[in-house]
Short mmCIF file of C-alpha atoms in Angstrom, two decimals:
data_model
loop_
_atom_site.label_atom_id
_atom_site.label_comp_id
_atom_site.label_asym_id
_atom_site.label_seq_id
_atom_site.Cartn_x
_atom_site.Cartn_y
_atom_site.Cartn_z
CA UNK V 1 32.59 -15.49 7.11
CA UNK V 2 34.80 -12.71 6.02
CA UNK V 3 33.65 -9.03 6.20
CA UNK V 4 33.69 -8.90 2.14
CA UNK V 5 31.66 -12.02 1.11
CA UNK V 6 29.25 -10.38 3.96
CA UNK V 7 29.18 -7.20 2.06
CA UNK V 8 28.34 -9.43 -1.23
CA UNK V 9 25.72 -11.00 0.29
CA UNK V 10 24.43 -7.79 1.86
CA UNK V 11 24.24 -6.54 -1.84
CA UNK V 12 22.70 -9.66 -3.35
CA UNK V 13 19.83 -8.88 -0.57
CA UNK V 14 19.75 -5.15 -1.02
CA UNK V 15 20.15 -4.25 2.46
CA UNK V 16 21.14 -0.43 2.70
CA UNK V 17 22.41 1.42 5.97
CA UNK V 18 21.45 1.33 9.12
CA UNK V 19 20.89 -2.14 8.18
CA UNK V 20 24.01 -4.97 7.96
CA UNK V 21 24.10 -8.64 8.18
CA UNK V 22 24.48 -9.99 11.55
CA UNK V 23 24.93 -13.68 11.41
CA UNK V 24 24.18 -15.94 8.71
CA UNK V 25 22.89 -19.56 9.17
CA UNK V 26 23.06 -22.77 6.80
CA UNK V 27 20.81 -25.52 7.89
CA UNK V 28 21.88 -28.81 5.22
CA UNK V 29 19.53 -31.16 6.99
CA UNK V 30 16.28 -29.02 5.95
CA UNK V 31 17.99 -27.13 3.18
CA UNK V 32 17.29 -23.61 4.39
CA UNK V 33 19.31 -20.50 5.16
CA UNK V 34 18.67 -17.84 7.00
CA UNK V 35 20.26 -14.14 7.12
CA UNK V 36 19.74 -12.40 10.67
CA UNK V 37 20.01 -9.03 10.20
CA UNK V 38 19.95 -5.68 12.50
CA UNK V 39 20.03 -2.22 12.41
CA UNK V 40 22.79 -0.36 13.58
CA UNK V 41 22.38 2.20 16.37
CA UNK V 42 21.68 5.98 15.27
CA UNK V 43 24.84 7.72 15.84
CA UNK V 44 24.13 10.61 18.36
CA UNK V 45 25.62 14.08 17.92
CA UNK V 46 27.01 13.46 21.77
CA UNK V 47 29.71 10.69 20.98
CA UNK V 48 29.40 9.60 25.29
CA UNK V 49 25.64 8.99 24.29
CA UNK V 50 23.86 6.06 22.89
CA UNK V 51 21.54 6.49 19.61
CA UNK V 52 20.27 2.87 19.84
CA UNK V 53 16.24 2.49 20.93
CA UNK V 54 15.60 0.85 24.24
CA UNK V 55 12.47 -1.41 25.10
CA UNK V 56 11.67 -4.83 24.44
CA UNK V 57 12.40 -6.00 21.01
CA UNK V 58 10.41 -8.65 18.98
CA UNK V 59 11.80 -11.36 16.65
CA UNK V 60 10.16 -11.63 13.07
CA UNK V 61 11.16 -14.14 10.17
CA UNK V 62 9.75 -14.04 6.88
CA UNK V 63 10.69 -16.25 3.96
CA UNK V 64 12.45 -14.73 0.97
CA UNK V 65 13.34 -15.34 -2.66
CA UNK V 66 15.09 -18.71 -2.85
CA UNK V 67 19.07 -18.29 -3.49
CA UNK V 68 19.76 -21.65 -5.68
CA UNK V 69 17.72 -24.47 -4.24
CA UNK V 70 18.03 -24.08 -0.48
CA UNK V 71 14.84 -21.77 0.87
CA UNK V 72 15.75 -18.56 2.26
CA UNK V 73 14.80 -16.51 5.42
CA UNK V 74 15.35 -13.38 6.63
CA UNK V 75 15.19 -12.60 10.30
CA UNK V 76 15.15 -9.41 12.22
CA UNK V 77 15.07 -7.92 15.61
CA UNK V 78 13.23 -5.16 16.25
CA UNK V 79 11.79 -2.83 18.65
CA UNK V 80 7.96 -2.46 19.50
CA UNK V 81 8.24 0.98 17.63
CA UNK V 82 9.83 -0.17 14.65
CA UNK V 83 6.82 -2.78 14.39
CA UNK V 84 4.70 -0.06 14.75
CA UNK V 85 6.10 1.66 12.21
CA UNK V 86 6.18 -1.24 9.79
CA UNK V 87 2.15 -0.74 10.33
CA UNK V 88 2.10 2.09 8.59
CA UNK V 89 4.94 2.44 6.11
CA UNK V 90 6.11 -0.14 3.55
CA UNK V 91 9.40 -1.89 4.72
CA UNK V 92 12.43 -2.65 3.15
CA UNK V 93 12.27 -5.09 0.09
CA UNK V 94 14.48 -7.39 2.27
CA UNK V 95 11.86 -7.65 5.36
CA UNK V 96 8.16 -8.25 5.26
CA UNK V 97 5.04 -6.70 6.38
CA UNK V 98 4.40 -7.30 9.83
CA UNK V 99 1.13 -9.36 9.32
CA UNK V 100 2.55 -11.71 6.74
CA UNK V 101 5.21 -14.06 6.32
CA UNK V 102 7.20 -13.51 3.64
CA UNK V 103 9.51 -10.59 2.32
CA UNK V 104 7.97 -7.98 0.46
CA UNK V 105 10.52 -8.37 -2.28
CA UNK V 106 8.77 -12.59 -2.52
CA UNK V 107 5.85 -10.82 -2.09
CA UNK V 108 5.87 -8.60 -5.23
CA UNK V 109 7.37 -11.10 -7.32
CA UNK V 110 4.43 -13.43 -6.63
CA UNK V 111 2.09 -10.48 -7.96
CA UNK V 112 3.86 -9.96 -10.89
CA UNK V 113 4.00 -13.60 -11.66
CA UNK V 114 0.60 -13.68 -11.33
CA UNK V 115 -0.17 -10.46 -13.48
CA UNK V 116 1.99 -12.31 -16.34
CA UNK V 117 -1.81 -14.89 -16.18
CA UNK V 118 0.22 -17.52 -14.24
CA UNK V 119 -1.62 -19.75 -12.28
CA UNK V 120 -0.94 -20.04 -8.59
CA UNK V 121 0.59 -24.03 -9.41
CA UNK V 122 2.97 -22.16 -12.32
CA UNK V 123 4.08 -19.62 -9.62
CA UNK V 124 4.81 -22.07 -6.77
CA UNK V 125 7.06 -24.46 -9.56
CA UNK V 126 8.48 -21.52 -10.63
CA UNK V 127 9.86 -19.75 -7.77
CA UNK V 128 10.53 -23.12 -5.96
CA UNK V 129 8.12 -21.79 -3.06
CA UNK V 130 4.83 -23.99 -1.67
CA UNK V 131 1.42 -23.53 -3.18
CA UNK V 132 -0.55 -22.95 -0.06
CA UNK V 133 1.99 -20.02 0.43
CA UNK V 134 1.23 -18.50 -2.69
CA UNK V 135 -2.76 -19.10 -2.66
CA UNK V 136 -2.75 -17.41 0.81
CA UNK V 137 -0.44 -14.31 -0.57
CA UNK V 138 -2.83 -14.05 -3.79
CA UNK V 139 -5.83 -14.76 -1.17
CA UNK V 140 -4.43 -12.00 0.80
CA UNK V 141 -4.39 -9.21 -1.77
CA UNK V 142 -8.00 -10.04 -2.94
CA UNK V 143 -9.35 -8.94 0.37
CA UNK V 144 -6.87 -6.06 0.48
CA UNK V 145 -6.79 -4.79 -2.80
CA UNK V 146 -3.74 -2.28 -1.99
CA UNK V 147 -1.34 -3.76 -4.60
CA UNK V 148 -1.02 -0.61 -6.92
CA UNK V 149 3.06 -1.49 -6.14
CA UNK V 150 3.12 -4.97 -6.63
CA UNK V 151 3.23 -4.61 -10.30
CA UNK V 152 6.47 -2.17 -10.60
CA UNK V 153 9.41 -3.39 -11.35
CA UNK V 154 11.55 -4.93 -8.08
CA UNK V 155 13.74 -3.06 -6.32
CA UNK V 156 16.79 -5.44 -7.79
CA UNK V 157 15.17 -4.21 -11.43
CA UNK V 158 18.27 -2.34 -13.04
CA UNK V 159 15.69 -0.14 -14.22
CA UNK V 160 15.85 2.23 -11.14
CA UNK V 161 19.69 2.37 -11.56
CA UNK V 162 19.18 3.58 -15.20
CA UNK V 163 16.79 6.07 -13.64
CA UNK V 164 18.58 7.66 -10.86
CA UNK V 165 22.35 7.75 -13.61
CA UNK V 166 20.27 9.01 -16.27
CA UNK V 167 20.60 6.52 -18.64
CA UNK V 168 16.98 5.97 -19.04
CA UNK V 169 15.21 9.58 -19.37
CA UNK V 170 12.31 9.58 -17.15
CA UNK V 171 10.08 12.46 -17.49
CA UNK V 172 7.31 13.34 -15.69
CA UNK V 173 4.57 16.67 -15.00
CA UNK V 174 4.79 15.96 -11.16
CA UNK V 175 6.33 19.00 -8.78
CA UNK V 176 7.44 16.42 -6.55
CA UNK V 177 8.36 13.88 -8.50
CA UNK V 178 10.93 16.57 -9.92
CA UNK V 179 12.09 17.78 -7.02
CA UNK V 180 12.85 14.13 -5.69
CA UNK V 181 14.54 12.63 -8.23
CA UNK V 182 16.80 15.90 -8.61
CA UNK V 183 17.97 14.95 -4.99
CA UNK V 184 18.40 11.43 -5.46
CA UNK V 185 20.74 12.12 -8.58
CA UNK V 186 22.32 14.59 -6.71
CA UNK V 187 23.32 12.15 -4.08
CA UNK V 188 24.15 9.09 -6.03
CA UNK V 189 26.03 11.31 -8.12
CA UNK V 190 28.14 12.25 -5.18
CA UNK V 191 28.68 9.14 -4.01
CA UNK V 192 29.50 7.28 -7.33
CA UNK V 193 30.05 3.46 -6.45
CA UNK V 194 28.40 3.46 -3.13
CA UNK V 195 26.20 0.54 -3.37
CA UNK V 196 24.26 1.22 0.18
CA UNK V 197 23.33 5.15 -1.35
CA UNK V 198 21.93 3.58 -4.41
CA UNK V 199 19.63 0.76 -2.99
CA UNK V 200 18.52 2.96 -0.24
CA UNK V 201 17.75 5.89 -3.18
CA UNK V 202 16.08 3.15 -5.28
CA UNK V 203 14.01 2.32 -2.11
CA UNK V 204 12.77 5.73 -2.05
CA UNK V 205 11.75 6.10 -5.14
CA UNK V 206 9.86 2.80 -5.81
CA UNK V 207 8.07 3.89 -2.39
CA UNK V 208 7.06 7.24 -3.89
CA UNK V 209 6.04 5.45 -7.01
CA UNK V 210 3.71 3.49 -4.77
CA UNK V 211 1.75 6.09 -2.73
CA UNK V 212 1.21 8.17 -5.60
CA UNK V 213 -0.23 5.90 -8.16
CA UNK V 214 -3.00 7.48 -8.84
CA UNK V 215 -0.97 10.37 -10.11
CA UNK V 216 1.45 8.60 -11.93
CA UNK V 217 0.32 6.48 -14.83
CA UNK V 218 2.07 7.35 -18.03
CA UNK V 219 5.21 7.19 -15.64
CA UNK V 220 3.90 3.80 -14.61
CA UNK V 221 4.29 2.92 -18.13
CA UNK V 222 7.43 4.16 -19.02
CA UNK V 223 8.59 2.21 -16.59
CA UNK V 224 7.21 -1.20 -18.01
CA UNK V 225 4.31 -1.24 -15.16
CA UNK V 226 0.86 -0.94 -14.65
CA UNK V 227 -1.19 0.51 -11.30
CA UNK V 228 -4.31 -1.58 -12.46
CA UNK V 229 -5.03 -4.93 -10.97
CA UNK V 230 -4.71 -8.23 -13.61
CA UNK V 231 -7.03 -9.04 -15.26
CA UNK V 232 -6.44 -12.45 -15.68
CA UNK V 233 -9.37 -15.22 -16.20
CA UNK V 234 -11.09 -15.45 -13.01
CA UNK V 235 -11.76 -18.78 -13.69
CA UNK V 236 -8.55 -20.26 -13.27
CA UNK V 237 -6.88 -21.90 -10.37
CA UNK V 238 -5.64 -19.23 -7.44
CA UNK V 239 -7.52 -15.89 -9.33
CA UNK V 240 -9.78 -14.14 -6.58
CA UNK V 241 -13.11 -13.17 -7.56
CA UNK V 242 -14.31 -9.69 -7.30
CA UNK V 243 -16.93 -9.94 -4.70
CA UNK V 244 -20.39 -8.11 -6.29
CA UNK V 245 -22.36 -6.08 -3.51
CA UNK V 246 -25.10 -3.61 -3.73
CA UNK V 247 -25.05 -0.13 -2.31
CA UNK V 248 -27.01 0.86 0.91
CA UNK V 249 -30.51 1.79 0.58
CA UNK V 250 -28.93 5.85 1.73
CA UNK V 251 -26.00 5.26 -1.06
CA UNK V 252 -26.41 8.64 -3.28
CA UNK V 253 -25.79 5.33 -6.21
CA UNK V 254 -29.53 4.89 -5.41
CA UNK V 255 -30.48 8.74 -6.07
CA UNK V 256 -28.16 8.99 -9.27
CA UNK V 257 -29.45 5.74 -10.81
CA UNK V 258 -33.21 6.88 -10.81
CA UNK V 259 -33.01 10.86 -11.72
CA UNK V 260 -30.97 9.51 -14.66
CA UNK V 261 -27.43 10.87 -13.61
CA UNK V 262 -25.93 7.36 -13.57
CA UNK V 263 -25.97 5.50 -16.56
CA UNK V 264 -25.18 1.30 -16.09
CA UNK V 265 -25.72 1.27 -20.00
CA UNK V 266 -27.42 -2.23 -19.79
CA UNK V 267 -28.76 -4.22 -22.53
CA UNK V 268 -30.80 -6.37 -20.43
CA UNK V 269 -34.26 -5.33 -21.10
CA UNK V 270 -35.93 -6.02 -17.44
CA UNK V 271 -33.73 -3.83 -16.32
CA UNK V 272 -34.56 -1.03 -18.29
CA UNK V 273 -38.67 -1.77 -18.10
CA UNK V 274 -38.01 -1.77 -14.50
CA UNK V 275 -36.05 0.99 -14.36
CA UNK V 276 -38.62 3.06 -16.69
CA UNK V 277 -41.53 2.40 -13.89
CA UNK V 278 -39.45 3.46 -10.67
CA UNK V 279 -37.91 6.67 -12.11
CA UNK V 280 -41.67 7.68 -13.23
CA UNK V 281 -42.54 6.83 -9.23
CA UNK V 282 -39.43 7.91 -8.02
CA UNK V 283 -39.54 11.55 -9.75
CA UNK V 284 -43.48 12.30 -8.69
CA UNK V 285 -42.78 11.75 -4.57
CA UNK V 286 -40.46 14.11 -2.42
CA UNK V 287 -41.29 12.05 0.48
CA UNK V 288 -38.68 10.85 1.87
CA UNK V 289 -39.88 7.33 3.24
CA UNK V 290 -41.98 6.81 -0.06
CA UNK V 291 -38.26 7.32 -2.01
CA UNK V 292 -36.31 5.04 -0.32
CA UNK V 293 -39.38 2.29 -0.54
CA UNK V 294 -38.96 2.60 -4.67
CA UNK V 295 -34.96 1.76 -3.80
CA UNK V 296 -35.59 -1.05 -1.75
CA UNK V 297 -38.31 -2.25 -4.72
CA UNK V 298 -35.38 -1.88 -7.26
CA UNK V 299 -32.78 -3.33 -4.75
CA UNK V 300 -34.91 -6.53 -4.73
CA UNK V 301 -34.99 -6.58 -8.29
CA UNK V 302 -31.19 -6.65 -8.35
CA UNK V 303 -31.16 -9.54 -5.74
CA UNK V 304 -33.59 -11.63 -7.56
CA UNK V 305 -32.20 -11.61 -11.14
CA UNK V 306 -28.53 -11.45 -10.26
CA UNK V 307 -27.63 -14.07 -12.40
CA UNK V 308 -28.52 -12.00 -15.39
CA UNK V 309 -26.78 -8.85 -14.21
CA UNK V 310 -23.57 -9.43 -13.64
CA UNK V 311 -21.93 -6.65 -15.72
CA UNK V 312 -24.29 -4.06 -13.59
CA UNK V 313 -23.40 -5.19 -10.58
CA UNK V 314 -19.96 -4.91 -11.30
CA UNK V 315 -20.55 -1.39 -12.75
CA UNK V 316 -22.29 -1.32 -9.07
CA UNK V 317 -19.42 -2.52 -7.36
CA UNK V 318 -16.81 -0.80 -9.36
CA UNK V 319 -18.30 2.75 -8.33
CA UNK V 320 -19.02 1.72 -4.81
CA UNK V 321 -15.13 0.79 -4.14
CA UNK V 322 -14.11 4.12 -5.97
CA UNK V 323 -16.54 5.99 -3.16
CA UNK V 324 -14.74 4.15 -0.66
CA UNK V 325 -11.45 5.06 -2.04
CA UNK V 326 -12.21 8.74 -2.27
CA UNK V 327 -13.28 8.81 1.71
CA UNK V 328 -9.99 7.17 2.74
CA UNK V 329 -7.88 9.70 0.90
CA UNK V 330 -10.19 13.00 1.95
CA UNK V 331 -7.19 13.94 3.97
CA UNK V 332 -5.60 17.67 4.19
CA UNK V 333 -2.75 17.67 2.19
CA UNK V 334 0.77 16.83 3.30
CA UNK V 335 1.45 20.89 3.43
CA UNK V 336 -1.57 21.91 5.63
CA UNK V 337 -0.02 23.13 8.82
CA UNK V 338 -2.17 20.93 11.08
CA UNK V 339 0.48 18.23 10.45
CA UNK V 340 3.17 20.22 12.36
CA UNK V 341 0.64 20.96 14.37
CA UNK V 342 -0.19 17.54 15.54
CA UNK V 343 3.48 16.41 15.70
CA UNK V 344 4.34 19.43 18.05
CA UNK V 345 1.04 19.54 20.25
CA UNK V 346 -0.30 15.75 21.30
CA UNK V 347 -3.41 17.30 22.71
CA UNK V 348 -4.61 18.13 19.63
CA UNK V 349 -5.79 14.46 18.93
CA UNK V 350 -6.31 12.06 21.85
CA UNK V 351 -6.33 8.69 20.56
CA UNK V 352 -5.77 6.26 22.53
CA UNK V 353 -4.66 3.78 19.60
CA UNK V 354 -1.43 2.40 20.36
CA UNK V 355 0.27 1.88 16.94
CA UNK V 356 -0.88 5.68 16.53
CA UNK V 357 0.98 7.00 19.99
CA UNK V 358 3.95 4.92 19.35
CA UNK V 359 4.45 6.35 16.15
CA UNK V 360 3.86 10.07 17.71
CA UNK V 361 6.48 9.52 19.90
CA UNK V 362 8.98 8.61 17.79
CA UNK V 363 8.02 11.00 15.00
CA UNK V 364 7.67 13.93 17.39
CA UNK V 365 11.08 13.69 18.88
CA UNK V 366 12.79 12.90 15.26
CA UNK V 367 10.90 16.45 13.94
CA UNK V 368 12.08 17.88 17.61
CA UNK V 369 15.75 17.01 16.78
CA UNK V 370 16.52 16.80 12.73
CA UNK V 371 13.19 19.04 12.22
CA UNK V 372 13.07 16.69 9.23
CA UNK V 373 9.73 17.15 7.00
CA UNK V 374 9.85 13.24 6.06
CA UNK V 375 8.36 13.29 9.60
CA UNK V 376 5.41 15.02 8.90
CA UNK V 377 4.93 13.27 5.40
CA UNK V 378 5.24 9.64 7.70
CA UNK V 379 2.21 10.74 9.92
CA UNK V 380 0.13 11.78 6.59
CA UNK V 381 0.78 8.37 5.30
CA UNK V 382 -0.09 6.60 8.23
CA UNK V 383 -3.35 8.59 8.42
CA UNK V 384 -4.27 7.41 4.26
CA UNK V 385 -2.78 3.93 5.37
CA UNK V 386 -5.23 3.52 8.20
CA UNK V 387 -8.16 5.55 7.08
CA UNK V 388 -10.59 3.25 7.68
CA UNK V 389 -9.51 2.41 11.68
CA UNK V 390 -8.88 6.00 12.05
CA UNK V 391 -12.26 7.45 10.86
CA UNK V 392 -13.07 9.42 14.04
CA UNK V 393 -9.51 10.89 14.66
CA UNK V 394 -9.07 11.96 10.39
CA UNK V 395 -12.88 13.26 10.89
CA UNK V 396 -11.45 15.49 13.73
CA UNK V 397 -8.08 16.44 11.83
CA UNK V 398 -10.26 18.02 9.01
CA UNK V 399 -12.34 19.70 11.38
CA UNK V 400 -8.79 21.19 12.74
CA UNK V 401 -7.95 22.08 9.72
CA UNK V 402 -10.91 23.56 8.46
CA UNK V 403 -10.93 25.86 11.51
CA UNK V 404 -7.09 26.81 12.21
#
């Protein structure tokens, strides 16, 4: 296959540099095809020196959005760092997560799909691509419910392009949301027909997009998106169910609930008798012990008339995952100096996690080299990525920071 209808293909995928097809393979008896792909090696400032990573290297294959009606793969090589690093960043739209087996690019169109109230049978004759696949990638977001991305537009949306020429006005209140999109104009703008500069600047900015969607909502919007999860009919075929859980006895839920500060607003009326009779109990004791016997007594009440509280315990539930939220992202900001610090000093944190000192390495000597800042804003995002694995060490880094 000649170097141009590579390039076309290339395109049709959205690969962007270092990345190039390597070999492409068309299997007739099983109706598949499958683009191998690599990265090119860094080019080092010493021409007599490699820039390509040594180390064993891994094979990974995900499937990817069908081209006609042959089922498509992508498959990589890649080094035991870049795995690591596909642990804590999102990869390219072309490759998939390292757990899973599909491309993210499949991935996200499955979610939006499924946002649109398709059912998991509509999705799978739809995109050509086997139920139990899609079940297991809807299955897969219910239990990790970090999908605020998987409802923007794709990175193949011409919507980005229209963003990043200015022929769709996007504005927006966020400092760095400014600052990046003035420097991915500026580039595109300088290199006017370069295919590789625009995907790769499209990549960026959908990633952005995605790590700060908390912060972005009316720009969510403008762009035809949403950060909130569907809310499709949980009754139908393939929709997850919201798992309802009480709080822990010590949950500060508890304390709010009885002194009045939290509010369920319920309409169910042995609720609020019972309510009434362990606030009066709750507010006449300062002893600790007799307190957190009145919780467990209204605890059992939940349990035993669950049935008829369903919209409380999902009030419950609702405010339980947004504690859990807040502790995962009670990080020091991107700018705090202890970031540096940790990328220039490894005795600072000594954990002995592997994905975590593979990624040190290779982060450290990149900020040693380039001094690039995108280094230090990789290690905060592997920090909110992995919160809850990482508890001891981001309990430490705030302690660090706290006390410079």
């Amino acid at each position: 296959m000649d170097s141009l209808k590579t390039q076309d293909l290339a395109q049709l995928l959205g690969l962007y540099s270092p990345w190039i097809i390597k070999d492409i393979e068309l299997v007739r008896d099983s109706d598949s095809l499958t683009f191998i792909v690599e990265k090119q090696p860094e080019k080092n400032r010493f021409g007599f020196l490699s820039g390509s990573k040594k180390g064993p290297k891994v094979i990974r294959r995900w499937q990817h959005v069908r081209f006609g009606h042959v089922n498509t793969y992508v498959e990589a090589t890649l080094t035991q760092a870049e795995v690591a690093d596909m642990l804590v960043s999102r990869p390219p739209s072309f490759l998939g997560e390292e757990h899973k087996t599909i491309t993210r690019e499949l991935a996200d169109t499955i979610h939006i799909a499924f946002s649109r109230n398709l059912t998991a049978d509509m999705i799978s004759g739809l995109l050509g691509i086997s139920l139990p696949l899609i079940e297991g990638e809807l299955r897969d977001s219910g239990e990790h419910p970090q999908q605020s991305g998987s409802l923007l537009p794709l990175e193949s949306n011409p919507i980005w392009r229209e963003v990043l020429t200015d022929q769709l006005k996007l504005t927006t209140r966020l400092l760095p949301l400014k600052l990046l999109l003035s420097r991915l104009k500026l580039e595109v703008n300088k290199n006017a027909g370069n295919v590789q500069v625009m995907q790769k600047s499209i990549a960026e900015l959908r990633n952005f997009f995605i790590r700060h969607a908390p912060q972005l909502q009316e720009e969510y919007q403008a762009l035809g998106a949403s950060d909130s999860q569907s809310t499709s009919n949980p009754n139908q075929p393939g929709v997850m169910k919201t798992r309802l859980v009480l709080p822990g006895t010590k949950n500060p839920l508890w304390h709010q609930l009885l002194t009045g500060e939290l509010d369920l607003k319920s309409q169910n009326m042995a609720l609020q008798l019972s309510l009434s009779r362990h606030r009066r109990s709750y507010f006449v004791t300062l002893d600790e012990p007799e307190r957190l016997d009145i919780i467990r007594n209204l605890q059992l009440f939940f349990k035993h008339n669950a049935r008829n509280l369903i919209p409380e315990l999902r009030k419950l539930t609702d405010l339980l995952m947004h504690q859990k939220d807040q502790r995962r992202i009670q990080l020091p900001p991107v700018t705090d100096s202890i970031w540096k610090d940790l990328l220039l000093d490894d005795t600072l944190l000594k954990s002995k996690k592997i994905n975590y000192r593979l990624l040190l390495s290779r982060l450290t000597a990149n900020y040693k080299r380039n001094n690039d800042p995108h280094n230090i804003e990789q290690l905060h995002n592997f920090f909110t990525h992995n919160a809850q694995s990482m508890a001891d060490e981001i309990s430490l880094i705030n302690r660090l920071a706290a006390n410079p």
